[in-house]
Amino acid sequence: MSTNSGLVVILTALDLEYAAVRDQLTDLRVRRHPAGTRFEVGRISQSECRVALGLVGKGNHPAAVLAERAMAEFSPAAVLFVGVAGGLWPNIRLGDVVVASKIYAYHGGTSEDDGLKARPKAWEIPHEADQIAHHVDRSAAWRRGLPVGAAPKVHFGPIAAGEVVQDSGISEQARWIRQHYNDAVAIEMEAAGVAQAGHLNRALPVVVVRGISDHADGSKAATDGQDWQPKAARHAAAFATALAREMIIDGPASRGGADRDGSPTMPTTNRNIATGNAHVGVQAGQIYGNVTVGAGAERPIDLAASIADLRTHLKQAHLDGQLDEETYAAAEAELEAATACVSAGTPEKKSGLMVALKRLRGLVVDVSELAARLAAIIAVVRDL
């Protein structure tokens, strides 16, 4: 499965969490999965990072199913699970953000004569994602869009994920969690499902970002009444979108031949030895993109045929559920405009053709095959 290196999936469990992330996005379009799930695809403001945003509902089981669905639909570079959680320690303040260094599925266990013994599953944050998250925290730029006076701190630590709402500091379950998961700093209900889905998808990076909206100690009704849920969700969304942007900027596919500070990456050393009348044609270390030896390959010049072929693939993408009805109709309209410009055959129509093709590119950018075919056509038009 190829990875869409410019897109991150962000999932939430609650509507208010979804709204907090959505507020950070622009150019939103609906993407409908054949099974009925709706995602919104947009961009993080002032960046090239695309986000597919989805709502999974409460609980680890639906979170796992819909996370798997999102991964299959978008082949993202990473998945972020974003929302609110209960803090388990006094130093974790309301409104603070927790990035899960580890996720415990704490309901795994065995019941024996002397009590319930923990048998949890656990997933650690991928090393590179952890490094990027610490970098985002150190930069502090992610806080710039928060309300005046908001100064949430970021904590890195384990999160416990179960199937019940924890709202007591003295219940039997609360004591059991503190006994067996003493290093957990927050508790919630969905992260284990998302982490498992990522693990089963070739260890796709999953990062859980939670804003603390209560202390899981019986005070939830009071903190909810003080609107800590939307506040905490906004803080988590701000950090998560900054993290997503940085993960795309800093991802392997975007590095090219240089590190982020502009210095060249360490080259691969090749040693070619030619004897007699032989010559070394090409010697290279790491190569990004295409290499042509000899005469350059000719570009296709039959624009009408290329656009007709694109129309066929556009229709197939619609039938496959990759384009919704509204997007497909808009794309067809732009193709009609492009076809009319090609048929006119006058130099003045070139600008109109390019405008139509660029608009079409914006509509189908999430469908990699269409985007690649369209890029080739645009390159031909530029050379005319």
mmCIF file of N, CA and C in Angstrom, residues 88-177:
data_model
loop_
_atom_site.group_PDB
_atom_site.id
_atom_site.type_symbol
_atom_site.label_atom_id
_atom_site.label_comp_id
_atom_site.label_asym_id
_atom_site.label_seq_id
_atom_site.Cartn_x
_atom_site.Cartn_y
_atom_site.Cartn_z
ATOM 1 N N LEU A 88 -4.981 12.230 35.623
ATOM 2 C CA LEU A 88 -4.899 11.319 36.761
ATOM 3 C C LEU A 88 -3.976 11.814 37.873
ATOM 4 N N TRP A 89 -3.281 12.908 37.659
ATOM 5 C CA TRP A 89 -2.350 13.397 38.674
ATOM 6 C C TRP A 89 -2.550 14.894 38.880
ATOM 7 N N PRO A 90 -2.299 15.391 40.107
ATOM 8 C CA PRO A 90 -2.549 16.808 40.414
ATOM 9 C C PRO A 90 -1.760 17.780 39.552
ATOM 10 N N ASN A 91 -0.565 17.379 39.099
ATOM 11 C CA ASN A 91 0.248 18.313 38.297
ATOM 12 C C ASN A 91 -0.270 18.461 36.872
ATOM 13 N N ILE A 92 -1.230 17.625 36.481
ATOM 14 C CA ILE A 92 -1.850 17.749 35.153
ATOM 15 C C ILE A 92 -3.051 18.674 35.304
ATOM 16 N N ARG A 93 -2.902 19.904 34.871
ATOM 17 C CA ARG A 93 -3.934 20.907 35.108
ATOM 18 C C ARG A 93 -5.029 20.831 34.045
ATOM 19 N N LEU A 94 -6.191 21.371 34.390
ATOM 20 C CA LEU A 94 -7.257 21.500 33.401
ATOM 21 C C LEU A 94 -6.760 22.363 32.249
ATOM 22 N N GLY A 95 -7.009 21.903 31.033
ATOM 23 C CA GLY A 95 -6.574 22.628 29.845
ATOM 24 C C GLY A 95 -5.210 22.225 29.334
ATOM 25 N N ASP A 96 -4.428 21.514 30.137
ATOM 26 C CA ASP A 96 -3.124 21.034 29.663
ATOM 27 C C ASP A 96 -3.324 20.002 28.554
ATOM 28 N N VAL A 97 -2.260 19.785 27.799
ATOM 29 C CA VAL A 97 -2.284 18.831 26.686
ATOM 30 C C VAL A 97 -1.386 17.647 27.029
ATOM 31 N N VAL A 98 -1.883 16.443 26.776
ATOM 32 C CA VAL A 98 -1.094 15.227 26.986
ATOM 33 C C VAL A 98 -0.863 14.559 25.637
ATOM 34 N N VAL A 99 0.397 14.287 25.328
ATOM 35 C CA VAL A 99 0.764 13.481 24.160
ATOM 36 C C VAL A 99 1.127 12.094 24.685
ATOM 37 N N ALA A 100 0.453 11.079 24.201
ATOM 38 C CA ALA A 100 0.637 9.727 24.733
ATOM 39 C C ALA A 100 1.989 9.160 24.311
ATOM 40 N N SER A 101 2.872 8.953 25.284
ATOM 41 C CA SER A 101 4.118 8.251 25.000
ATOM 42 C C SER A 101 3.877 6.755 24.894
ATOM 43 N N LYS A 102 2.782 6.306 25.507
ATOM 44 C CA LYS A 102 2.389 4.898 25.481
ATOM 45 C C LYS A 102 0.882 4.842 25.696
ATOM 46 N N ILE A 103 0.236 3.858 25.101
ATOM 47 C CA ILE A 103 -1.205 3.677 25.269
ATOM 48 C C ILE A 103 -1.448 2.300 25.863
ATOM 49 N N TYR A 104 -2.150 2.279 26.999
ATOM 50 C CA TYR A 104 -2.525 1.025 27.642
ATOM 51 C C TYR A 104 -3.979 0.693 27.332
ATOM 52 N N ALA A 105 -4.232 -0.533 26.873
ATOM 53 C CA ALA A 105 -5.601 -1.046 26.821
ATOM 54 C C ALA A 105 -5.838 -1.752 28.157
ATOM 55 N N TYR A 106 -6.333 -1.012 29.150
ATOM 56 C CA TYR A 106 -6.254 -1.509 30.522
ATOM 57 C C TYR A 106 -7.304 -2.553 30.878
ATOM 58 N N HIS A 107 -8.240 -2.841 29.984
ATOM 59 C CA HIS A 107 -9.246 -3.841 30.323
ATOM 60 C C HIS A 107 -8.801 -5.276 30.057
ATOM 61 N N GLY A 108 -7.587 -5.474 29.571
ATOM 62 C CA GLY A 108 -7.077 -6.836 29.438
ATOM 63 C C GLY A 108 -6.644 -7.370 30.793
ATOM 64 N N GLY A 109 -7.042 -8.598 31.156
ATOM 65 C CA GLY A 109 -6.667 -9.148 32.452
ATOM 66 C C GLY A 109 -7.128 -10.573 32.622
ATOM 67 N N THR A 110 -6.835 -11.116 33.782
ATOM 68 C CA THR A 110 -7.300 -12.455 34.129
ATOM 69 C C THR A 110 -7.811 -12.443 35.573
ATOM 70 N N SER A 111 -8.968 -13.049 35.791
ATOM 71 C CA SER A 111 -9.573 -13.079 37.123
ATOM 72 C C SER A 111 -9.161 -14.357 37.839
ATOM 73 N N GLU A 112 -8.478 -14.208 38.971
ATOM 74 C CA GLU A 112 -8.006 -15.359 39.739
ATOM 75 C C GLU A 112 -8.549 -15.281 41.166
ATOM 76 N N ASP A 113 -8.292 -16.337 41.960
ATOM 77 C CA ASP A 113 -8.832 -16.391 43.316
ATOM 78 C C ASP A 113 -8.383 -15.211 44.162
ATOM 79 N N ASP A 114 -7.170 -14.741 43.914
ATOM 80 C CA ASP A 114 -6.661 -13.631 44.725
ATOM 81 C C ASP A 114 -6.836 -12.280 44.058
ATOM 82 N N GLY A 115 -7.702 -12.220 43.040
ATOM 83 C CA GLY A 115 -8.013 -10.918 42.456
ATOM 84 C C GLY A 115 -7.790 -10.857 40.962
ATOM 85 N N LEU A 116 -8.019 -9.677 40.429
ATOM 86 C CA LEU A 116 -7.888 -9.429 38.999
ATOM 87 C C LEU A 116 -6.443 -9.045 38.685
ATOM 88 N N LYS A 117 -5.825 -9.779 37.762
ATOM 89 C CA LYS A 117 -4.446 -9.523 37.375
ATOM 90 C C LYS A 117 -4.437 -8.842 36.007
ATOM 91 N N ALA A 118 -3.620 -7.801 35.869
ATOM 92 C CA ALA A 118 -3.567 -7.040 34.628
ATOM 93 C C ALA A 118 -2.821 -7.802 33.535
ATOM 94 N N ARG A 119 -3.406 -7.831 32.353
ATOM 95 C CA ARG A 119 -2.751 -8.352 31.158
ATOM 96 C C ARG A 119 -3.012 -7.375 30.014
ATOM 97 N N PRO A 120 -2.415 -6.218 30.072
ATOM 98 C CA PRO A 120 -2.739 -5.174 29.099
ATOM 99 C C PRO A 120 -2.012 -5.360 27.779
ATOM 100 N N LYS A 121 -2.571 -4.735 26.755
ATOM 101 C CA LYS A 121 -1.818 -4.466 25.534
ATOM 102 C C LYS A 121 -1.297 -3.042 25.655
ATOM 103 N N ALA A 122 -0.186 -2.786 25.001
ATOM 104 C CA ALA A 122 0.379 -1.441 25.052
ATOM 105 C C ALA A 122 1.055 -1.120 23.733
ATOM 106 N N TRP A 123 0.956 0.136 23.314
ATOM 107 C CA TRP A 123 1.584 0.618 22.084
ATOM 108 C C TRP A 123 2.348 1.894 22.404
ATOM 109 N N GLU A 124 3.602 1.959 21.987
ATOM 110 C CA GLU A 124 4.411 3.157 22.205
ATOM 111 C C GLU A 124 4.326 4.083 21.002
ATOM 112 N N ILE A 125 4.512 5.373 21.248
ATOM 113 C CA ILE A 125 4.556 6.333 20.169
ATOM 114 C C ILE A 125 5.795 6.066 19.315
ATOM 115 N N PRO A 126 5.703 6.136 17.998
ATOM 116 C CA PRO A 126 6.889 5.951 17.158
ATOM 117 C C PRO A 126 7.958 6.992 17.488
ATOM 118 N N HIS A 127 9.209 6.572 17.415
ATOM 119 C CA HIS A 127 10.313 7.444 17.841
ATOM 120 C C HIS A 127 10.324 8.771 17.087
ATOM 121 N N GLU A 128 10.198 8.720 15.754
ATOM 122 C CA GLU A 128 10.275 9.961 14.985
ATOM 123 C C GLU A 128 9.120 10.895 15.327
ATOM 124 N N ALA A 129 7.920 10.348 15.468
ATOM 125 C CA ALA A 129 6.777 11.176 15.838
ATOM 126 C C ALA A 129 6.977 11.792 17.216
ATOM 127 N N ASP A 130 7.556 11.038 18.136
ATOM 128 C CA ASP A 130 7.847 11.545 19.476
ATOM 129 C C ASP A 130 8.826 12.704 19.414
ATOM 130 N N GLN A 131 9.847 12.575 18.596
ATOM 131 C CA GLN A 131 10.838 13.641 18.453
ATOM 132 C C GLN A 131 10.201 14.909 17.879
ATOM 133 N N ILE A 132 9.344 14.728 16.880
ATOM 134 C CA ILE A 132 8.683 15.890 16.278
ATOM 135 C C ILE A 132 7.737 16.551 17.277
ATOM 136 N N ALA A 133 7.003 15.750 18.056
ATOM 137 C CA ALA A 133 6.086 16.303 19.055
ATOM 138 C C ALA A 133 6.840 17.122 20.101
ATOM 139 N N HIS A 134 7.993 16.650 20.551
ATOM 140 C CA HIS A 134 8.794 17.426 21.503
ATOM 141 C C HIS A 134 9.278 18.724 20.860
ATOM 142 N N HIS A 135 9.614 18.672 19.582
ATOM 143 C CA HIS A 135 10.040 19.890 18.885
ATOM 144 C C HIS A 135 8.908 20.909 18.833
ATOM 145 N N VAL A 136 7.700 20.444 18.505
ATOM 146 C CA VAL A 136 6.544 21.354 18.461
ATOM 147 C C VAL A 136 6.314 21.977 19.830
ATOM 148 N N ASP A 137 6.433 21.185 20.879
ATOM 149 C CA ASP A 137 6.258 21.709 22.236
ATOM 150 C C ASP A 137 7.298 22.778 22.544
ATOM 151 N N ARG A 138 8.556 22.529 22.203
ATOM 152 C CA ARG A 138 9.623 23.499 22.500
ATOM 153 C C ARG A 138 9.445 24.805 21.743
ATOM 154 N N SER A 139 8.910 24.729 20.528
ATOM 155 C CA SER A 139 8.781 25.946 19.724
ATOM 156 C C SER A 139 7.733 26.897 20.274
ATOM 157 N N ALA A 140 6.703 26.373 20.925
ATOM 158 C CA ALA A 140 5.624 27.158 21.539
ATOM 159 C C ALA A 140 4.781 27.924 20.520
ATOM 160 N N ALA A 141 5.103 27.810 19.230
ATOM 161 C CA ALA A 141 4.332 28.544 18.220
ATOM 162 C C ALA A 141 2.898 28.044 18.139
ATOM 163 N N TRP A 142 2.655 26.801 18.549
ATOM 164 C CA TRP A 142 1.310 26.243 18.428
ATOM 165 C C TRP A 142 0.313 26.958 19.308
ATOM 166 N N ARG A 143 0.777 27.686 20.328
ATOM 167 C CA ARG A 143 -0.135 28.385 21.241
ATOM 168 C C ARG A 143 -0.619 29.731 20.705
ATOM 169 N N ARG A 144 -0.069 30.203 19.599
ATOM 170 C CA ARG A 144 -0.348 31.572 19.140
ATOM 171 C C ARG A 144 -1.822 31.822 18.837
ATOM 172 N N GLY A 145 -2.525 30.822 18.385
ATOM 173 C CA GLY A 145 -3.929 31.032 18.044
ATOM 174 C C GLY A 145 -4.888 30.834 19.193
ATOM 175 N N LEU A 146 -4.380 30.522 20.388
ATOM 176 C CA LEU A 146 -5.259 30.278 21.538
ATOM 177 C C LEU A 146 -5.721 31.597 22.145
ATOM 178 N N PRO A 147 -6.824 31.584 22.888
ATOM 179 C CA PRO A 147 -7.318 32.809 23.526
ATOM 180 C C PRO A 147 -6.267 33.426 24.458
ATOM 181 N N VAL A 148 -6.351 34.726 24.621
ATOM 182 C CA VAL A 148 -5.432 35.433 25.506
ATOM 183 C C VAL A 148 -5.547 34.870 26.924
ATOM 184 N N GLY A 149 -4.423 34.601 27.546
ATOM 185 C CA GLY A 149 -4.408 34.061 28.894
ATOM 186 C C GLY A 149 -4.305 32.553 28.953
ATOM 187 N N ALA A 150 -4.564 31.871 27.821
ATOM 188 C CA ALA A 150 -4.453 30.410 27.803
ATOM 189 C C ALA A 150 -2.979 30.031 27.686
ATOM 190 N N ALA A 151 -2.494 29.261 28.630
ATOM 191 C CA ALA A 151 -1.089 28.842 28.616
ATOM 192 C C ALA A 151 -0.971 27.375 28.992
ATOM 193 N N PRO A 152 -1.572 26.498 28.195
ATOM 194 C CA PRO A 152 -1.521 25.076 28.544
ATOM 195 C C PRO A 152 -0.101 24.519 28.450
ATOM 196 N N LYS A 153 0.203 23.603 29.342
ATOM 197 C CA LYS A 153 1.482 22.913 29.319
ATOM 198 C C LYS A 153 1.299 21.577 28.609
ATOM 199 N N VAL A 154 2.353 21.120 27.943
ATOM 200 C CA VAL A 154 2.302 19.826 27.256
ATOM 201 C C VAL A 154 3.019 18.785 28.110
ATOM 202 N N HIS A 155 2.350 17.660 28.343
ATOM 203 C CA HIS A 155 2.922 16.553 29.105
ATOM 204 C C HIS A 155 3.068 15.345 28.186
ATOM 205 N N PHE A 156 4.146 14.603 28.340
ATOM 206 C CA PHE A 156 4.360 13.367 27.604
ATOM 207 C C PHE A 156 4.323 12.221 28.603
ATOM 208 N N GLY A 157 3.381 11.301 28.409
ATOM 209 C CA GLY A 157 3.257 10.193 29.344
ATOM 210 C C GLY A 157 2.228 9.198 28.871
ATOM 211 N N PRO A 158 2.139 8.031 29.526
ATOM 212 C CA PRO A 158 1.177 7.005 29.125
ATOM 213 C C PRO A 158 -0.271 7.453 29.339
ATOM 214 N N ILE A 159 -1.135 6.969 28.470
ATOM 215 C CA ILE A 159 -2.576 7.176 28.581
ATOM 216 C C ILE A 159 -3.242 5.809 28.694
ATOM 217 N N ALA A 160 -4.184 5.690 29.635
ATOM 218 C CA ALA A 160 -4.950 4.456 29.801
ATOM 219 C C ALA A 160 -6.268 4.583 29.046
ATOM 220 N N ALA A 161 -6.580 3.573 28.233
ATOM 221 C CA ALA A 161 -7.812 3.588 27.436
ATOM 222 C C ALA A 161 -8.656 2.375 27.788
ATOM 223 N N GLY A 162 -9.887 2.618 28.226
ATOM 224 C CA GLY A 162 -10.788 1.531 28.594
ATOM 225 C C GLY A 162 -12.155 1.705 27.981
ATOM 226 N N GLU A 163 -13.153 1.082 28.573
ATOM 227 C CA GLU A 163 -14.491 1.097 27.996
ATOM 228 C C GLU A 163 -15.522 1.785 28.887
ATOM 229 N N VAL A 164 -15.078 2.439 29.951
ATOM 230 C CA VAL A 164 -16.020 3.112 30.844
ATOM 231 C C VAL A 164 -15.544 4.543 31.084
ATOM 232 N N VAL A 165 -16.495 5.418 31.403
ATOM 233 C CA VAL A 165 -16.154 6.781 31.806
ATOM 234 C C VAL A 165 -15.664 6.737 33.251
ATOM 235 N N GLN A 166 -14.448 7.143 33.477
ATOM 236 C CA GLN A 166 -13.865 7.127 34.821
ATOM 237 C C GLN A 166 -14.109 8.475 35.494
ATOM 238 N N ASP A 167 -14.917 8.495 36.548
ATOM 239 C CA ASP A 167 -15.221 9.752 37.232
ATOM 240 C C ASP A 167 -15.227 9.547 38.740
ATOM 241 N N SER A 168 -14.204 8.854 39.230
ATOM 242 C CA SER A 168 -14.049 8.665 40.676
ATOM 243 C C SER A 168 -12.583 8.432 40.975
ATOM 244 N N GLY A 169 -12.114 9.021 42.072
ATOM 245 C CA GLY A 169 -10.746 8.798 42.487
ATOM 246 C C GLY A 169 -10.622 7.725 43.546
ATOM 247 N N ILE A 170 -11.771 7.189 44.022
ATOM 248 C CA ILE A 170 -11.716 6.230 45.132
ATOM 249 C C ILE A 170 -12.430 4.919 44.826
ATOM 250 N N SER A 171 -13.022 4.789 43.647
ATOM 251 C CA SER A 171 -13.730 3.558 43.304
ATOM 252 C C SER A 171 -12.744 2.404 43.185
ATOM 253 N N GLU A 172 -13.297 1.180 43.172
ATOM 254 C CA GLU A 172 -12.445 -0.003 43.041
ATOM 255 C C GLU A 172 -11.654 0.037 41.735
ATOM 256 N N GLN A 173 -12.307 0.457 40.652
ATOM 257 C CA GLN A 173 -11.592 0.520 39.370
ATOM 258 C C GLN A 173 -10.514 1.587 39.399
ATOM 259 N N ALA A 174 -10.798 2.728 40.026
ATOM 260 C CA ALA A 174 -9.792 3.788 40.113
ATOM 261 C C ALA A 174 -8.560 3.302 40.868
ATOM 262 N N ARG A 175 -8.767 2.595 41.963
ATOM 263 C CA ARG A 175 -7.635 2.060 42.731
ATOM 264 C C ARG A 175 -6.866 1.025 41.918
ATOM 265 N N TRP A 176 -7.608 0.200 41.162
ATOM 266 C CA TRP A 176 -6.967 -0.838 40.359
ATOM 267 C C TRP A 176 -6.084 -0.214 39.267
ATOM 268 N N ILE A 177 -6.594 0.847 38.644
ATOM 269 C CA ILE A 177 -5.812 1.522 37.599
ATOM 270 C C ILE A 177 -4.544 2.126 38.186
#
